Amino acid sequence: MAITTGTANVHILTESAQHVTVRCVYFTSDGTDESDVLKVNTATLTHKTVALTTATRLGVFQSGDTVTGLTSGTTAQIVEWRSTANTLIITNASGGFTNGENIRTTVTNSTAALAASNASLNLVRELAIRSIWYSIDPDMTVELGFKGSDGAVSPAVLLSGSGYFGKNALAGQIVSNSPGIGTSADGSFYISTYTTTSAKAAYTVIVDLVKLRGYAPSGI
């Protein structure tokens, strides 16, 4: 099998509501580097939570119940009802809800009307590195980082050589550490490399990422 320069692959090994384990592989034959290359996009992970802003509500919205948009046909599982903000927190949506549409629950047969605009809002999503396994050629250094609300990728870890950082080796989880984390932050995971000019080098990095915020299992 021929490998060309700039070959990069990402494989999701396991994923649950609490974490995602990803294997990242890269090869260069001429010192070509990756520069803030997106490896894990929080928007594509499962169990994402969304806030639905309601204009009216009738009945009880209980955790674990299924809610359906009567116009869009979208279904989702309820995580919680936040009465002070008139918002319903949901996960595992099958699609997008429509502004102003009526929604109905399956178990309690409760109803609500969504706000006429900006009814569906993504919540802040945050990841943390729990453990890292890595094998990197001597001519290369690998930088792991997270993206914040300012659009910049902030470095989290620099790796060289081979080794394993587990829960016992790390002082604590390495949290999405970009400055100015806010409602537009996505905490997505990126990699950059620094390679000796014209060098042939490769890396394999396996990272276990914890879903700290913005995700929830169904049926809770």
PDB file of C-alpha atoms in Angstrom:
ATOM      1  CA  MET A   1       0.000   0.000   0.000  1.00  0.00           C
ATOM      2  CA  ALA A   2       1.464   3.355  -1.050  1.00  0.00           C
ATOM      3  CA  ILE A   3       1.318   6.203   1.446  1.00  0.00           C
ATOM      4  CA  THR A   4       1.565   9.737   0.079  1.00  0.00           C
ATOM      5  CA  THR A   5       2.653  12.828   1.947  1.00  0.00           C
ATOM      6  CA  GLY A   6      -0.018  14.654   3.903  1.00  0.00           C
ATOM      7  CA  THR A   7      -1.958  11.460   4.624  1.00  0.00           C
ATOM      8  CA  ALA A   8      -4.245  11.974   7.614  1.00  0.00           C
ATOM      9  CA  ASN A   9      -6.969   9.754   9.033  1.00  0.00           C
ATOM     10  CA  VAL A  10      -9.324  10.039  11.996  1.00  0.00           C
ATOM     11  CA  HIS A  11     -11.260   7.100  13.394  1.00  0.00           C
ATOM     12  CA  ILE A  12     -13.878   7.239  16.157  1.00  0.00           C
ATOM     13  CA  LEU A  13     -13.161   4.056  18.107  1.00  0.00           C
ATOM     14  CA  THR A  14     -15.895   4.340  20.747  1.00  0.00           C
ATOM     15  CA  GLU A  15     -18.500   6.927  21.652  1.00  0.00           C
ATOM     16  CA  SER A  16     -21.079   7.247  24.399  1.00  0.00           C
ATOM     17  CA  ALA A  17     -22.939  10.080  26.112  1.00  0.00           C
ATOM     18  CA  GLN A  18     -19.968  10.537  28.461  1.00  0.00           C
ATOM     19  CA  HIS A  19     -16.898  10.222  26.252  1.00  0.00           C
ATOM     20  CA  VAL A  20     -15.438   9.636  22.799  1.00  0.00           C
ATOM     21  CA  THR A  21     -12.201   7.801  21.963  1.00  0.00           C
ATOM     22  CA  VAL A  22     -10.546   8.854  18.712  1.00  0.00           C
ATOM     23  CA  ARG A  23      -7.477   7.562  16.836  1.00  0.00           C
ATOM     24  CA  CYS A  24      -5.585  10.114  14.725  1.00  0.00           C
ATOM     25  CA  VAL A  25      -2.947   9.022  12.192  1.00  0.00           C
ATOM     26  CA  TYR A  26      -0.758  11.271  10.017  1.00  0.00           C
ATOM     27  CA  PHE A  27       2.223  10.824   7.674  1.00  0.00           C
ATOM     28  CA  THR A  28       4.480  13.247   5.791  1.00  0.00           C
ATOM     29  CA  SER A  29       7.349  12.357   3.451  1.00  0.00           C
ATOM     30  CA  ASP A  30       8.700  15.903   3.116  1.00  0.00           C
ATOM     31  CA  GLY A  31       8.163  17.746   6.402  1.00  0.00           C
ATOM     32  CA  THR A  32       4.673  19.019   5.516  1.00  0.00           C
ATOM     33  CA  ASP A  33       2.906  19.960   8.745  1.00  0.00           C
ATOM     34  CA  GLU A  34      -0.680  19.949   9.888  1.00  0.00           C
ATOM     35  CA  SER A  35      -1.735  23.377  11.192  1.00  0.00           C
ATOM     36  CA  ASP A  36      -4.738  23.482  13.522  1.00  0.00           C
ATOM     37  CA  VAL A  37      -6.434  20.621  11.690  1.00  0.00           C
ATOM     38  CA  LEU A  38      -9.889  19.720  12.992  1.00  0.00           C
ATOM     39  CA  LYS A  39     -10.006  16.136  14.293  1.00  0.00           C
ATOM     40  CA  VAL A  40     -13.166  16.025  16.445  1.00  0.00           C
ATOM     41  CA  ASN A  41     -16.019  18.408  15.671  1.00  0.00           C
ATOM     42  CA  THR A  42     -18.350  18.703  18.664  1.00  0.00           C
ATOM     43  CA  ALA A  43     -21.256  19.391  16.297  1.00  0.00           C
ATOM     44  CA  THR A  44     -20.963  15.899  14.773  1.00  0.00           C
ATOM     45  CA  LEU A  45     -20.866  13.956  18.043  1.00  0.00           C
ATOM     46  CA  THR A  46     -23.924  12.130  19.343  1.00  0.00           C
ATOM     47  CA  HIS A  47     -25.969  12.949  22.471  1.00  0.00           C
ATOM     48  CA  LYS A  48     -25.726  16.718  21.865  1.00  0.00           C
ATOM     49  CA  THR A  49     -28.057  18.855  23.987  1.00  0.00           C
ATOM     50  CA  VAL A  50     -30.197  21.658  22.577  1.00  0.00           C
ATOM     51  CA  ALA A  51     -32.386  24.248  24.326  1.00  0.00           C
ATOM     52  CA  LEU A  52     -35.894  24.772  22.941  1.00  0.00           C
ATOM     53  CA  THR A  53     -37.392  28.114  23.975  1.00  0.00           C
ATOM     54  CA  THR A  54     -41.146  27.921  24.464  1.00  0.00           C
ATOM     55  CA  ALA A  55     -43.804  30.617  24.247  1.00  0.00           C
ATOM     56  CA  THR A  56     -46.526  28.588  25.994  1.00  0.00           C
ATOM     57  CA  ARG A  57     -46.659  25.291  27.857  1.00  0.00           C
ATOM     58  CA  LEU A  58     -49.438  22.989  29.041  1.00  0.00           C
ATOM     59  CA  GLY A  59     -48.683  19.902  31.111  1.00  0.00           C
ATOM     60  CA  VAL A  60     -45.562  18.240  32.505  1.00  0.00           C
ATOM     61  CA  PHE A  61     -42.292  17.769  30.631  1.00  0.00           C
ATOM     62  CA  GLN A  62     -40.420  14.992  32.385  1.00  0.00           C
ATOM     63  CA  SER A  63     -36.909  13.673  31.913  1.00  0.00           C
ATOM     64  CA  GLY A  64     -36.676  10.725  29.522  1.00  0.00           C
ATOM     65  CA  ASP A  65     -39.963  11.432  27.738  1.00  0.00           C
ATOM     66  CA  THR A  66     -39.986  11.835  23.942  1.00  0.00           C
ATOM     67  CA  VAL A  67     -41.052  15.141  22.400  1.00  0.00           C
ATOM     68  CA  THR A  68     -42.216  15.513  18.796  1.00  0.00           C
ATOM     69  CA  GLY A  69     -42.498  18.611  16.617  1.00  0.00           C
ATOM     70  CA  LEU A  70     -45.997  18.541  15.114  1.00  0.00           C
ATOM     71  CA  THR A  71     -44.878  20.495  12.025  1.00  0.00           C
ATOM     72  CA  SER A  72     -41.318  19.257  11.491  1.00  0.00           C
ATOM     73  CA  GLY A  73     -41.875  15.696  12.702  1.00  0.00           C
ATOM     74  CA  THR A  74     -38.573  15.942  14.604  1.00  0.00           C
ATOM     75  CA  THR A  75     -38.287  13.801  17.721  1.00  0.00           C
ATOM     76  CA  ALA A  76     -35.953  14.113  20.716  1.00  0.00           C
ATOM     77  CA  GLN A  77     -35.553  12.951  24.304  1.00  0.00           C
ATOM     78  CA  ILE A  78     -36.159  15.384  27.167  1.00  0.00           C
ATOM     79  CA  VAL A  79     -33.244  16.026  29.526  1.00  0.00           C
ATOM     80  CA  GLU A  80     -34.880  18.654  31.752  1.00  0.00           C
ATOM     81  CA  TRP A  81     -37.371  21.528  31.874  1.00  0.00           C
ATOM     82  CA  ARG A  82     -35.951  24.898  32.997  1.00  0.00           C
ATOM     83  CA  SER A  83     -38.972  26.861  34.149  1.00  0.00           C
ATOM     84  CA  THR A  84     -37.124  30.111  34.895  1.00  0.00           C
ATOM     85  CA  ALA A  85     -36.014  30.388  31.269  1.00  0.00           C
ATOM     86  CA  ASN A  86     -39.030  28.680  29.663  1.00  0.00           C
ATOM     87  CA  THR A  87     -36.657  26.274  27.936  1.00  0.00           C
ATOM     88  CA  LEU A  88     -36.762  22.555  27.325  1.00  0.00           C
ATOM     89  CA  ILE A  89     -33.358  20.825  27.228  1.00  0.00           C
ATOM     90  CA  ILE A  90     -33.354  17.916  24.771  1.00  0.00           C
ATOM     91  CA  THR A  91     -30.900  15.409  23.325  1.00  0.00           C
ATOM     92  CA  ASN A  92     -30.709  12.989  20.379  1.00  0.00           C
ATOM     93  CA  ALA A  93     -32.839  15.161  18.095  1.00  0.00           C
ATOM     94  CA  SER A  94     -33.646  13.435  14.805  1.00  0.00           C
ATOM     95  CA  GLY A  95     -33.520  16.772  12.967  1.00  0.00           C
ATOM     96  CA  GLY A  96     -34.286  20.448  13.434  1.00  0.00           C
ATOM     97  CA  PHE A  97     -37.365  21.906  15.107  1.00  0.00           C
ATOM     98  CA  THR A  98     -39.283  24.700  13.373  1.00  0.00           C
ATOM     99  CA  ASN A  99     -39.694  28.140  14.943  1.00  0.00           C
ATOM    100  CA  GLY A 100     -43.215  28.614  16.289  1.00  0.00           C
ATOM    101  CA  GLU A 101     -44.278  24.987  15.875  1.00  0.00           C
ATOM    102  CA  ASN A 102     -46.245  23.062  18.488  1.00  0.00           C
ATOM    103  CA  ILE A 103     -44.567  20.163  20.250  1.00  0.00           C
ATOM    104  CA  ARG A 104     -46.079  17.220  22.129  1.00  0.00           C
ATOM    105  CA  THR A 105     -44.691  14.656  24.573  1.00  0.00           C
ATOM    106  CA  THR A 106     -45.360  10.919  24.289  1.00  0.00           C
ATOM    107  CA  VAL A 107     -45.772   9.797  27.909  1.00  0.00           C
ATOM    108  CA  THR A 108     -47.542  12.760  29.518  1.00  0.00           C
ATOM    109  CA  ASN A 109     -49.222  14.063  26.313  1.00  0.00           C
ATOM    110  CA  SER A 110     -48.138  17.600  27.247  1.00  0.00           C
ATOM    111  CA  THR A 111     -47.906  20.378  24.678  1.00  0.00           C
ATOM    112  CA  ALA A 112     -46.036  23.619  24.096  1.00  0.00           C
ATOM    113  CA  ALA A 113     -45.559  26.194  21.381  1.00  0.00           C
ATOM    114  CA  LEU A 114     -42.001  27.093  20.484  1.00  0.00           C
ATOM    115  CA  ALA A 115     -40.879  30.711  20.299  1.00  0.00           C
ATOM    116  CA  ALA A 116     -41.476  32.425  16.958  1.00  0.00           C
ATOM    117  CA  SER A 117     -37.745  32.994  16.391  1.00  0.00           C
ATOM    118  CA  ASN A 118     -34.472  31.500  17.676  1.00  0.00           C
ATOM    119  CA  ALA A 119     -36.435  28.719  19.354  1.00  0.00           C
ATOM    120  CA  SER A 120     -33.694  26.100  18.997  1.00  0.00           C
ATOM    121  CA  LEU A 121     -30.307  26.999  20.492  1.00  0.00           C
ATOM    122  CA  ASN A 122     -27.212  24.846  20.811  1.00  0.00           C
ATOM    123  CA  LEU A 123     -25.746  24.786  24.310  1.00  0.00           C
ATOM    124  CA  VAL A 124     -22.068  25.266  25.119  1.00  0.00           C
ATOM    125  CA  ARG A 125     -20.172  22.037  24.451  1.00  0.00           C
ATOM    126  CA  GLU A 126     -16.980  21.251  26.281  1.00  0.00           C
ATOM    127  CA  LEU A 127     -14.544  18.358  26.004  1.00  0.00           C
ATOM    128  CA  ALA A 128     -11.631  17.312  28.183  1.00  0.00           C
ATOM    129  CA  ILE A 129      -8.674  15.006  27.543  1.00  0.00           C
ATOM    130  CA  ARG A 130      -8.755  12.093  29.985  1.00  0.00           C
ATOM    131  CA  SER A 131      -5.965   9.971  28.558  1.00  0.00           C
ATOM    132  CA  ILE A 132      -3.541   9.904  25.613  1.00  0.00           C
ATOM    133  CA  TRP A 133      -1.609   7.117  23.921  1.00  0.00           C
ATOM    134  CA  TYR A 134       0.935   8.330  21.374  1.00  0.00           C
ATOM    135  CA  SER A 135       3.690   7.168  19.041  1.00  0.00           C
ATOM    136  CA  ILE A 136       5.526   9.974  17.203  1.00  0.00           C
ATOM    137  CA  ASP A 137       8.614   9.818  14.983  1.00  0.00           C
ATOM    138  CA  PRO A 138      11.731  11.619  16.349  1.00  0.00           C
ATOM    139  CA  ASP A 139      11.621  14.438  13.765  1.00  0.00           C
ATOM    140  CA  MET A 140       8.079  15.468  14.745  1.00  0.00           C
ATOM    141  CA  THR A 141       6.323  17.161  17.671  1.00  0.00           C
ATOM    142  CA  VAL A 142       2.532  17.008  17.967  1.00  0.00           C
ATOM    143  CA  GLU A 143       0.357  19.700  19.564  1.00  0.00           C
ATOM    144  CA  LEU A 144      -3.168  18.973  20.793  1.00  0.00           C
ATOM    145  CA  GLY A 145      -5.584  21.856  21.235  1.00  0.00           C
ATOM    146  CA  PHE A 146      -9.182  23.044  21.609  1.00  0.00           C
ATOM    147  CA  LYS A 147     -11.176  25.745  19.829  1.00  0.00           C
ATOM    148  CA  GLY A 148     -12.895  28.494  21.815  1.00  0.00           C
ATOM    149  CA  SER A 149     -15.521  31.149  21.222  1.00  0.00           C
ATOM    150  CA  ASP A 150     -12.913  33.612  19.916  1.00  0.00           C
ATOM    151  CA  GLY A 151     -12.270  31.266  16.986  1.00  0.00           C
ATOM    152  CA  ALA A 152      -8.690  30.553  18.061  1.00  0.00           C
ATOM    153  CA  VAL A 153      -7.238  27.138  18.831  1.00  0.00           C
ATOM    154  CA  SER A 154      -5.424  27.091  22.158  1.00  0.00           C
ATOM    155  CA  PRO A 155      -2.663  24.524  22.808  1.00  0.00           C
ATOM    156  CA  ALA A 156      -3.393  21.924  25.478  1.00  0.00           C
ATOM    157  CA  VAL A 157      -0.560  19.360  25.195  1.00  0.00           C
ATOM    158  CA  LEU A 158       2.745  18.992  23.342  1.00  0.00           C
ATOM    159  CA  LEU A 159       3.810  15.416  22.578  1.00  0.00           C
ATOM    160  CA  SER A 160       7.025  13.833  21.331  1.00  0.00           C
ATOM    161  CA  GLY A 161       8.348  10.299  21.309  1.00  0.00           C
ATOM    162  CA  SER A 162       6.092   7.513  22.545  1.00  0.00           C
ATOM    163  CA  GLY A 163       4.134   6.987  25.706  1.00  0.00           C
ATOM    164  CA  TYR A 164       0.845   6.991  27.568  1.00  0.00           C
ATOM    165  CA  PHE A 165      -0.778   9.591  29.769  1.00  0.00           C
ATOM    166  CA  GLY A 166      -3.570   7.986  31.758  1.00  0.00           C
ATOM    167  CA  LYS A 167      -5.731   9.110  34.633  1.00  0.00           C
ATOM    168  CA  ASN A 168      -2.931   8.262  37.066  1.00  0.00           C
ATOM    169  CA  ALA A 169      -0.253  10.088  35.071  1.00  0.00           C
ATOM    170  CA  LEU A 170      -2.174  13.331  34.508  1.00  0.00           C
ATOM    171  CA  ALA A 171      -2.732  15.739  37.378  1.00  0.00           C
ATOM    172  CA  GLY A 172      -6.313  16.087  36.158  1.00  0.00           C
ATOM    173  CA  GLN A 173      -8.401  16.179  33.033  1.00  0.00           C
ATOM    174  CA  ILE A 174      -7.131  18.666  30.447  1.00  0.00           C
ATOM    175  CA  VAL A 175     -10.223  20.779  29.850  1.00  0.00           C
ATOM    176  CA  SER A 176     -11.076  22.836  26.763  1.00  0.00           C
ATOM    177  CA  ASN A 177      -8.846  25.732  27.757  1.00  0.00           C
ATOM    178  CA  SER A 178      -9.409  28.440  25.165  1.00  0.00           C
ATOM    179  CA  PRO A 179      -9.925  31.941  26.578  1.00  0.00           C
ATOM    180  CA  GLY A 180     -13.364  33.503  26.431  1.00  0.00           C
ATOM    181  CA  ILE A 181     -15.375  30.281  26.457  1.00  0.00           C
ATOM    182  CA  GLY A 182     -18.978  31.363  25.850  1.00  0.00           C
ATOM    183  CA  THR A 183     -22.191  30.467  24.075  1.00  0.00           C
ATOM    184  CA  SER A 184     -20.444  30.299  20.693  1.00  0.00           C
ATOM    185  CA  ALA A 185     -17.592  28.075  21.893  1.00  0.00           C
ATOM    186  CA  ASP A 186     -17.538  24.564  20.477  1.00  0.00           C
ATOM    187  CA  GLY A 187     -14.551  23.016  22.277  1.00  0.00           C
ATOM    188  CA  SER A 188     -13.631  21.062  19.132  1.00  0.00           C
ATOM    189  CA  PHE A 189     -10.380  19.080  19.156  1.00  0.00           C
ATOM    190  CA  TYR A 190      -7.487  20.009  16.841  1.00  0.00           C
ATOM    191  CA  ILE A 191      -3.944  18.826  16.065  1.00  0.00           C
ATOM    192  CA  SER A 192      -0.898  20.672  14.728  1.00  0.00           C
ATOM    193  CA  THR A 193       2.534  19.218  13.963  1.00  0.00           C
ATOM    194  CA  TYR A 194       6.056  20.629  13.924  1.00  0.00           C
ATOM    195  CA  THR A 195       8.419  18.613  11.740  1.00  0.00           C
ATOM    196  CA  THR A 196      12.053  18.962  10.707  1.00  0.00           C
ATOM    197  CA  THR A 197      12.240  20.405   7.173  1.00  0.00           C
ATOM    198  CA  SER A 198      11.981  17.711   4.467  1.00  0.00           C
ATOM    199  CA  ALA A 199      11.822  14.965   7.095  1.00  0.00           C
ATOM    200  CA  LYS A 200       9.772  11.813   6.663  1.00  0.00           C
ATOM    201  CA  ALA A 201       7.697  11.403   9.810  1.00  0.00           C
ATOM    202  CA  ALA A 202       4.401  10.084  11.158  1.00  0.00           C
ATOM    203  CA  TYR A 203       2.308   9.951  14.293  1.00  0.00           C
ATOM    204  CA  THR A 204      -0.427   7.845  15.822  1.00  0.00           C
ATOM    205  CA  VAL A 205      -2.332   9.498  18.659  1.00  0.00           C
ATOM    206  CA  ILE A 206      -5.274   7.935  20.500  1.00  0.00           C
ATOM    207  CA  VAL A 207      -7.176  10.329  22.759  1.00  0.00           C
ATOM    208  CA  ASP A 208      -9.986   9.593  25.195  1.00  0.00           C
ATOM    209  CA  LEU A 209     -12.116  12.760  25.369  1.00  0.00           C
ATOM    210  CA  VAL A 210     -14.652  13.313  28.146  1.00  0.00           C
ATOM    211  CA  LYS A 211     -17.877  15.132  27.276  1.00  0.00           C
ATOM    212  CA  LEU A 212     -18.051  17.655  30.104  1.00  0.00           C
ATOM    213  CA  ARG A 213     -20.880  19.930  28.959  1.00  0.00           C
ATOM    214  CA  GLY A 214     -23.449  20.043  26.181  1.00  0.00           C
ATOM    215  CA  TYR A 215     -24.198  16.293  26.037  1.00  0.00           C
ATOM    216  CA  ALA A 216     -26.603  13.968  27.818  1.00  0.00           C
ATOM    217  CA  PRO A 217     -27.727  10.352  27.473  1.00  0.00           C
ATOM    218  CA  SER A 218     -31.245   9.530  26.379  1.00  0.00           C
ATOM    219  CA  GLY A 219     -33.757   8.335  28.921  1.00  0.00           C
ATOM    220  CA  ILE A 220     -32.270  10.165  31.911  1.00  0.00           C
TER     221      ILE A 220
END
